[in-house]
Amino acid sequence: MSQPTTVLITGGAGFIGSHACVELLDHGYEVIVVDDYSNSTPQVFARVERIAGRFVGAVYELDILDRQALSAVFDRHTVDAVIHFAARKSVSESTFRPIEYYDTNVGGMTALLRTMHEHGVHQLVHSSSCSVYGEAGRGPLDEAVPARPTNPYAASKWTCEQILADVCRRRPEYTVLCLRYFNPVGAHPSGLLGEDPHGTPDNLMPYLAQVAIGRRERLRVYGDDYPTPDGTAIRDYLHVMDTVEAHRLALDHFGDAPGMHVYNLGRGRGSSVLDVIGVFSRTCGRSIPYEIAPRRPGDVAELVADSSAVRRAWGWRPVRDLVDMCRDAWRFQRLNPQGYADSARRPDGRG
Ligand code: NAD
Ligand code: WQD
């Protein structure tokens, strides 16, 4: 199997996808993007190109469920490998919109797989999630810990993994590198790219940043009665730049061994919600108003990664700490108080 040179990125306008575009452009790859902008905006590409000093090869606005449109992209470009980010990602929304979540996350992935198959493309990096572990318990979790998803989002990600494992069992020409991210946060150090979800953020870091800039009054800390040192839940936060570096390394390793390989991506360090508030507050020099609220349904006390497998396999080692994550998330928020909507107001429209 050859090392890919043209990479199709689904969901390339999103938070992790846009940073992955920069990482791949910086390393000489040709990048093709498909996205329906359901949780992003095309304004991001001017910023990606400004950082990289290169153009994205092509960008297509399409829904990955639209196999005809997807197929036309594969007809037009010689795609060597696909990085599949496009998905719906809100745990809470998935509990009241399960059909939409299975449709996009599972149906979208099978639509992509069928299209890849028809075009002889057999190299895929797939975005999975630590949420597949569910209530796995304390201590760093390695990939051997059984999956026990507790909500439709996590179940959709676990279903995707099972489908991909079945495909790899039957079809030796496939290599699928499945990455289970813990909690990617932060932003590109330029302040041009960051996390700008549509509507009210579900996740801690973008919500915190919007409180710090004054867009939201206060953070609700979901639960202070967990069995953790300060009572708030512990997660393994990982800088988005370390996250996308792992994807770039993945592209170098398609040739190692065919089949499905699953790796956790985390730092192996847990931080509580109060830890994150403290570091963010010191970093931005502002106090962050917060109140203790009831636990969020479906949340677990602790999720921390054992990522030694990917370190051994590819030499991946995250180098950015929580201070870097908060500093970069804050820089993006400070320079773009309304997120990417701010670039729409610039006369050149390029943000
Ligand atoms: P995001 O919402 O910022 O990016 C997803 C992108 O996919 C968006 O640009 C969205 O418009 C696009 N998209 C959604 N549905 C689509 C469809 N039907 N057709 C085409 N495009 C579509 O999310 P993200 O944080 O960048 O996450 C990327 C991937 O990583 C997702 O698969 C997510 O489940 C997974 N993941 C994210 C996290 C996290 O904390 N951010 C953690 C674990 C796993
Ligand atoms: C982190 C901690 C909250 C918001 C989920 C998915 C995971 C990945 C990231 C997609 C928790 C607390 C949060 C707030 C809070 N996504 N919190 N107030 O829930 O660990 O992970 O999103 O794949 O797979 O499971 O991330 O950032 O939402 O929450 O107190 O306003 O912050 O309770 O303890 P989570 P998060």
JSON list of N, CA and C in Angstrom, two decimals, residues 189-230:
[
{"chain": "A", "resi": 189, "resn": "PRO", "atom": "N", "xyz": [-2.53, 27.96, 17.24]},
{"chain": "A", "resi": 189, "resn": "PRO", "atom": "CA", "xyz": [-1.86, 29.05, 17.97]},
{"chain": "A", "resi": 189, "resn": "PRO", "atom": "C", "xyz": [-1.94, 30.41, 17.29]},
{"chain": "A", "resi": 190, "resn": "SER", "atom": "N", "xyz": [-2.28, 30.46, 16.01]},
{"chain": "A", "resi": 190, "resn": "SER", "atom": "CA", "xyz": [-2.43, 31.75, 15.32]},
{"chain": "A", "resi": 190, "resn": "SER", "atom": "C", "xyz": [-3.63, 32.54, 15.81]},
{"chain": "A", "resi": 191, "resn": "GLY", "atom": "N", "xyz": [-4.59, 31.86, 16.45]},
{"chain": "A", "resi": 191, "resn": "GLY", "atom": "CA", "xyz": [-5.84, 32.53, 16.83]},
{"chain": "A", "resi": 191, "resn": "GLY", "atom": "C", "xyz": [-6.83, 32.63, 15.67]},
{"chain": "A", "resi": 192, "resn": "LEU", "atom": "N", "xyz": [-6.48, 32.08, 14.51]},
{"chain": "A", "resi": 192, "resn": "LEU", "atom": "CA", "xyz": [-7.38, 32.17, 13.36]},
{"chain": "A", "resi": 192, "resn": "LEU", "atom": "C", "xyz": [-8.40, 31.03, 13.31]},
{"chain": "A", "resi": 193, "resn": "LEU", "atom": "N", "xyz": [-8.01, 29.88, 13.86]},
{"chain": "A", "resi": 193, "resn": "LEU", "atom": "CA", "xyz": [-8.90, 28.71, 13.85]},
{"chain": "A", "resi": 193, "resn": "LEU", "atom": "C", "xyz": [-9.19, 28.28, 15.27]},
{"chain": "A", "resi": 194, "resn": "GLY", "atom": "N", "xyz": [-10.41, 27.83, 15.50]},
{"chain": "A", "resi": 194, "resn": "GLY", "atom": "CA", "xyz": [-10.75, 27.36, 16.83]},
{"chain": "A", "resi": 194, "resn": "GLY", "atom": "C", "xyz": [-12.06, 26.61, 16.80]},
{"chain": "A", "resi": 195, "resn": "GLU", "atom": "N", "xyz": [-12.68, 26.54, 17.97]},
{"chain": "A", "resi": 195, "resn": "GLU", "atom": "CA", "xyz": [-13.93, 25.78, 18.08]},
{"chain": "A", "resi": 195, "resn": "GLU", "atom": "C", "xyz": [-15.08, 26.77, 18.09]},
{"chain": "A", "resi": 196, "resn": "ASP", "atom": "N", "xyz": [-15.95, 26.69, 17.11]},
{"chain": "A", "resi": 196, "resn": "ASP", "atom": "CA", "xyz": [-17.04, 27.66, 16.98]},
{"chain": "A", "resi": 196, "resn": "ASP", "atom": "C", "xyz": [-18.32, 26.92, 16.60]},
{"chain": "A", "resi": 197, "resn": "PRO", "atom": "N", "xyz": [-18.88, 26.14, 17.55]},
{"chain": "A", "resi": 197, "resn": "PRO", "atom": "CA", "xyz": [-20.07, 25.36, 17.22]},
{"chain": "A", "resi": 197, "resn": "PRO", "atom": "C", "xyz": [-21.28, 26.27, 16.98]},
{"chain": "A", "resi": 198, "resn": "HIS", "atom": "N", "xyz": [-22.22, 25.79, 16.17]},
{"chain": "A", "resi": 198, "resn": "HIS", "atom": "CA", "xyz": [-23.47, 26.53, 16.00]},
{"chain": "A", "resi": 198, "resn": "HIS", "atom": "C", "xyz": [-24.26, 26.49, 17.31]},
{"chain": "A", "resi": 199, "resn": "GLY", "atom": "N", "xyz": [-24.91, 27.58, 17.66]},
{"chain": "A", "resi": 199, "resn": "GLY", "atom": "CA", "xyz": [-25.78, 27.59, 18.84]},
{"chain": "A", "resi": 199, "resn": "GLY", "atom": "C", "xyz": [-25.00, 27.57, 20.14]},
{"chain": "A", "resi": 200, "resn": "THR", "atom": "N", "xyz": [-25.66, 27.11, 21.20]},
{"chain": "A", "resi": 200, "resn": "THR", "atom": "CA", "xyz": [-25.04, 27.08, 22.53]},
{"chain": "A", "resi": 200, "resn": "THR", "atom": "C", "xyz": [-24.07, 25.91, 22.61]},
{"chain": "A", "resi": 201, "resn": "PRO", "atom": "N", "xyz": [-22.81, 26.17, 23.01]},
{"chain": "A", "resi": 201, "resn": "PRO", "atom": "CA", "xyz": [-21.87, 25.04, 23.08]},
{"chain": "A", "resi": 201, "resn": "PRO", "atom": "C", "xyz": [-22.31, 24.01, 24.12]},
{"chain": "A", "resi": 202, "resn": "ASP", "atom": "N", "xyz": [-22.13, 22.76, 23.77]},
{"chain": "A", "resi": 202, "resn": "ASP", "atom": "CA", "xyz": [-22.41, 21.64, 24.67]},
{"chain": "A", "resi": 202, "resn": "ASP", "atom": "C", "xyz": [-21.21, 21.35, 25.56]},
{"chain": "A", "resi": 203, "resn": "ASN", "atom": "N", "xyz": [-20.02, 21.62, 24.99]},
{"chain": "A", "resi": 203, "resn": "ASN", "atom": "CA", "xyz": [-18.78, 21.17, 25.62]},
{"chain": "A", "resi": 203, "resn": "ASN", "atom": "C", "xyz": [-18.18, 22.25, 26.50]},
{"chain": "A", "resi": 204, "resn": "LEU", "atom": "N", "xyz": [-17.37, 21.78, 27.45]},
{"chain": "A", "resi": 204, "resn": "LEU", "atom": "CA", "xyz": [-16.86, 22.67, 28.50]},
{"chain": "A", "resi": 204, "resn": "LEU", "atom": "C", "xyz": [-16.02, 23.83, 27.95]},
{"chain": "A", "resi": 205, "resn": "MET", "atom": "N", "xyz": [-15.01, 23.53, 27.15]},
{"chain": "A", "resi": 205, "resn": "MET", "atom": "CA", "xyz": [-14.03, 24.57, 26.79]},
{"chain": "A", "resi": 205, "resn": "MET", "atom": "C", "xyz": [-14.66, 25.72, 25.98]},
{"chain": "A", "resi": 206, "resn": "PRO", "atom": "N", "xyz": [-15.43, 25.43, 24.91]},
{"chain": "A", "resi": 206, "resn": "PRO", "atom": "CA", "xyz": [-16.03, 26.56, 24.19]},
{"chain": "A", "resi": 206, "resn": "PRO", "atom": "C", "xyz": [-17.03, 27.34, 25.04]},
{"chain": "A", "resi": 207, "resn": "TYR", "atom": "N", "xyz": [-17.71, 26.65, 25.95]},
{"chain": "A", "resi": 207, "resn": "TYR", "atom": "CA", "xyz": [-18.66, 27.37, 26.82]},
{"chain": "A", "resi": 207, "resn": "TYR", "atom": "C", "xyz": [-17.90, 28.32, 27.76]},
{"chain": "A", "resi": 208, "resn": "LEU", "atom": "N", "xyz": [-16.83, 27.76, 28.34]},
{"chain": "A", "resi": 208, "resn": "LEU", "atom": "CA", "xyz": [-15.98, 28.54, 29.25]},
{"chain": "A", "resi": 208, "resn": "LEU", "atom": "C", "xyz": [-15.43, 29.79, 28.55]},
{"chain": "A", "resi": 209, "resn": "ALA", "atom": "N", "xyz": [-14.98, 29.60, 27.32]},
{"chain": "A", "resi": 209, "resn": "ALA", "atom": "CA", "xyz": [-14.40, 30.72, 26.57]},
{"chain": "A", "resi": 209, "resn": "ALA", "atom": "C", "xyz": [-15.47, 31.79, 26.30]},
{"chain": "A", "resi": 210, "resn": "GLN", "atom": "N", "xyz": [-16.70, 31.35, 26.03]},
{"chain": "A", "resi": 210, "resn": "GLN", "atom": "CA", "xyz": [-17.77, 32.32, 25.77]},
{"chain": "A", "resi": 210, "resn": "GLN", "atom": "C", "xyz": [-18.20, 33.05, 27.03]},
{"chain": "A", "resi": 211, "resn": "VAL", "atom": "N", "xyz": [-18.06, 32.39, 28.19]},
{"chain": "A", "resi": 211, "resn": "VAL", "atom": "CA", "xyz": [-18.32, 33.09, 29.46]},
{"chain": "A", "resi": 211, "resn": "VAL", "atom": "C", "xyz": [-17.21, 34.13, 29.67]},
{"chain": "A", "resi": 212, "resn": "ALA", "atom": "N", "xyz": [-15.96, 33.73, 29.42]},
{"chain": "A", "resi": 212, "resn": "ALA", "atom": "CA", "xyz": [-14.83, 34.64, 29.66]},
{"chain": "A", "resi": 212, "resn": "ALA", "atom": "C", "xyz": [-14.93, 35.90, 28.80]},
{"chain": "A", "resi": 213, "resn": "ILE", "atom": "N", "xyz": [-15.43, 35.77, 27.59]},
{"chain": "A", "resi": 213, "resn": "ILE", "atom": "CA", "xyz": [-15.51, 36.93, 26.69]},
{"chain": "A", "resi": 213, "resn": "ILE", "atom": "C", "xyz": [-16.80, 37.73, 26.94]},
{"chain": "A", "resi": 214, "resn": "GLY", "atom": "N", "xyz": [-17.69, 37.19, 27.78]},
{"chain": "A", "resi": 214, "resn": "GLY", "atom": "CA", "xyz": [-18.91, 37.92, 28.12]},
{"chain": "A", "resi": 214, "resn": "GLY", "atom": "C", "xyz": [-20.12, 37.59, 27.26]},
{"chain": "A", "resi": 215, "resn": "ARG", "atom": "N", "xyz": [-20.00, 36.59, 26.40]},
{"chain": "A", "resi": 215, "resn": "ARG", "atom": "CA", "xyz": [-21.16, 36.20, 25.59]},
{"chain": "A", "resi": 215, "resn": "ARG", "atom": "C", "xyz": [-22.19, 35.42, 26.40]},
{"chain": "A", "resi": 216, "resn": "ARG", "atom": "N", "xyz": [-21.72, 34.77, 27.49]},
{"chain": "A", "resi": 216, "resn": "ARG", "atom": "CA", "xyz": [-22.63, 34.02, 28.36]},
{"chain": "A", "resi": 216, "resn": "ARG", "atom": "C", "xyz": [-22.34, 34.42, 29.80]},
{"chain": "A", "resi": 217, "resn": "GLU", "atom": "N", "xyz": [-23.41, 34.38, 30.62]},
{"chain": "A", "resi": 217, "resn": "GLU", "atom": "CA", "xyz": [-23.30, 34.96, 31.96]},
{"chain": "A", "resi": 217, "resn": "GLU", "atom": "C", "xyz": [-22.43, 34.13, 32.88]},
{"chain": "A", "resi": 218, "resn": "ARG", "atom": "N", "xyz": [-22.70, 32.83, 32.95]},
{"chain": "A", "resi": 218, "resn": "ARG", "atom": "CA", "xyz": [-21.92, 31.97, 33.86]},
{"chain": "A", "resi": 218, "resn": "ARG", "atom": "C", "xyz": [-21.95, 30.53, 33.38]},
{"chain": "A", "resi": 219, "resn": "LEU", "atom": "N", "xyz": [-20.91, 29.83, 33.82]},
{"chain": "A", "resi": 219, "resn": "LEU", "atom": "CA", "xyz": [-20.81, 28.41, 33.50]},
{"chain": "A", "resi": 219, "resn": "LEU", "atom": "C", "xyz": [-21.59, 27.61, 34.54]},
{"chain": "A", "resi": 220, "resn": "ARG", "atom": "N", "xyz": [-22.28, 26.61, 34.08]},
{"chain": "A", "resi": 220, "resn": "ARG", "atom": "CA", "xyz": [-22.91, 25.66, 35.02]},
{"chain": "A", "resi": 220, "resn": "ARG", "atom": "C", "xyz": [-21.97, 24.47, 35.14]},
{"chain": "A", "resi": 221, "resn": "VAL", "atom": "N", "xyz": [-21.52, 24.20, 36.35]},
{"chain": "A", "resi": 221, "resn": "VAL", "atom": "CA", "xyz": [-20.65, 23.04, 36.60]},
{"chain": "A", "resi": 221, "resn": "VAL", "atom": "C", "xyz": [-21.57, 21.86, 36.92]},
{"chain": "A", "resi": 222, "resn": "TYR", "atom": "N", "xyz": [-21.55, 20.87, 36.04]},
{"chain": "A", "resi": 222, "resn": "TYR", "atom": "CA", "xyz": [-22.51, 19.78, 36.18]},
{"chain": "A", "resi": 222, "resn": "TYR", "atom": "C", "xyz": [-22.04, 18.76, 37.22]},
{"chain": "A", "resi": 223, "resn": "GLY", "atom": "N", "xyz": [-22.37, 19.02, 38.47]},
{"chain": "A", "resi": 223, "resn": "GLY", "atom": "CA", "xyz": [-22.13, 18.04, 39.53]},
{"chain": "A", "resi": 223, "resn": "GLY", "atom": "C", "xyz": [-20.86, 18.31, 40.31]},
{"chain": "A", "resi": 224, "resn": "ASP", "atom": "N", "xyz": [-20.99, 18.40, 41.66]},
{"chain": "A", "resi": 224, "resn": "ASP", "atom": "CA", "xyz": [-19.79, 18.48, 42.50]},
{"chain": "A", "resi": 224, "resn": "ASP", "atom": "C", "xyz": [-19.80, 17.37, 43.55]},
{"chain": "A", "resi": 225, "resn": "ASP", "atom": "N", "xyz": [-20.55, 16.30, 43.22]},
{"chain": "A", "resi": 225, "resn": "ASP", "atom": "CA", "xyz": [-20.65, 15.18, 44.16]},
{"chain": "A", "resi": 225, "resn": "ASP", "atom": "C", "xyz": [-20.14, 13.88, 43.54]},
{"chain": "A", "resi": 226, "resn": "TYR", "atom": "N", "xyz": [-19.22, 14.02, 42.58]},
{"chain": "A", "resi": 226, "resn": "TYR", "atom": "CA", "xyz": [-18.59, 12.82, 42.01]},
{"chain": "A", "resi": 226, "resn": "TYR", "atom": "C", "xyz": [-17.51, 12.32, 42.97]},
{"chain": "A", "resi": 227, "resn": "PRO", "atom": "N", "xyz": [-17.19, 11.03, 42.90]},
{"chain": "A", "resi": 227, "resn": "PRO", "atom": "CA", "xyz": [-16.12, 10.50, 43.76]},
{"chain": "A", "resi": 227, "resn": "PRO", "atom": "C", "xyz": [-14.73, 10.86, 43.23]},
{"chain": "A", "resi": 228, "resn": "THR", "atom": "N", "xyz": [-14.46, 12.15, 43.16]},
{"chain": "A", "resi": 228, "resn": "THR", "atom": "CA", "xyz": [-13.17, 12.67, 42.68]},
{"chain": "A", "resi": 228, "resn": "THR", "atom": "C", "xyz": [-12.65, 13.64, 43.75]},
{"chain": "A", "resi": 229, "resn": "PRO", "atom": "N", "xyz": [-11.37, 14.00, 43.72]},
{"chain": "A", "resi": 229, "resn": "PRO", "atom": "CA", "xyz": [-10.83, 14.84, 44.81]},
{"chain": "A", "resi": 229, "resn": "PRO", "atom": "C", "xyz": [-11.63, 16.12, 45.06]},
{"chain": "A", "resi": 230, "resn": "ASP", "atom": "N", "xyz": [-12.07, 16.84, 44.01]},
{"chain": "A", "resi": 230, "resn": "ASP", "atom": "CA", "xyz": [-12.84, 18.07, 44.28]},
{"chain": "A", "resi": 230, "resn": "ASP", "atom": "C", "xyz": [-14.33, 17.90, 44.01]}
]
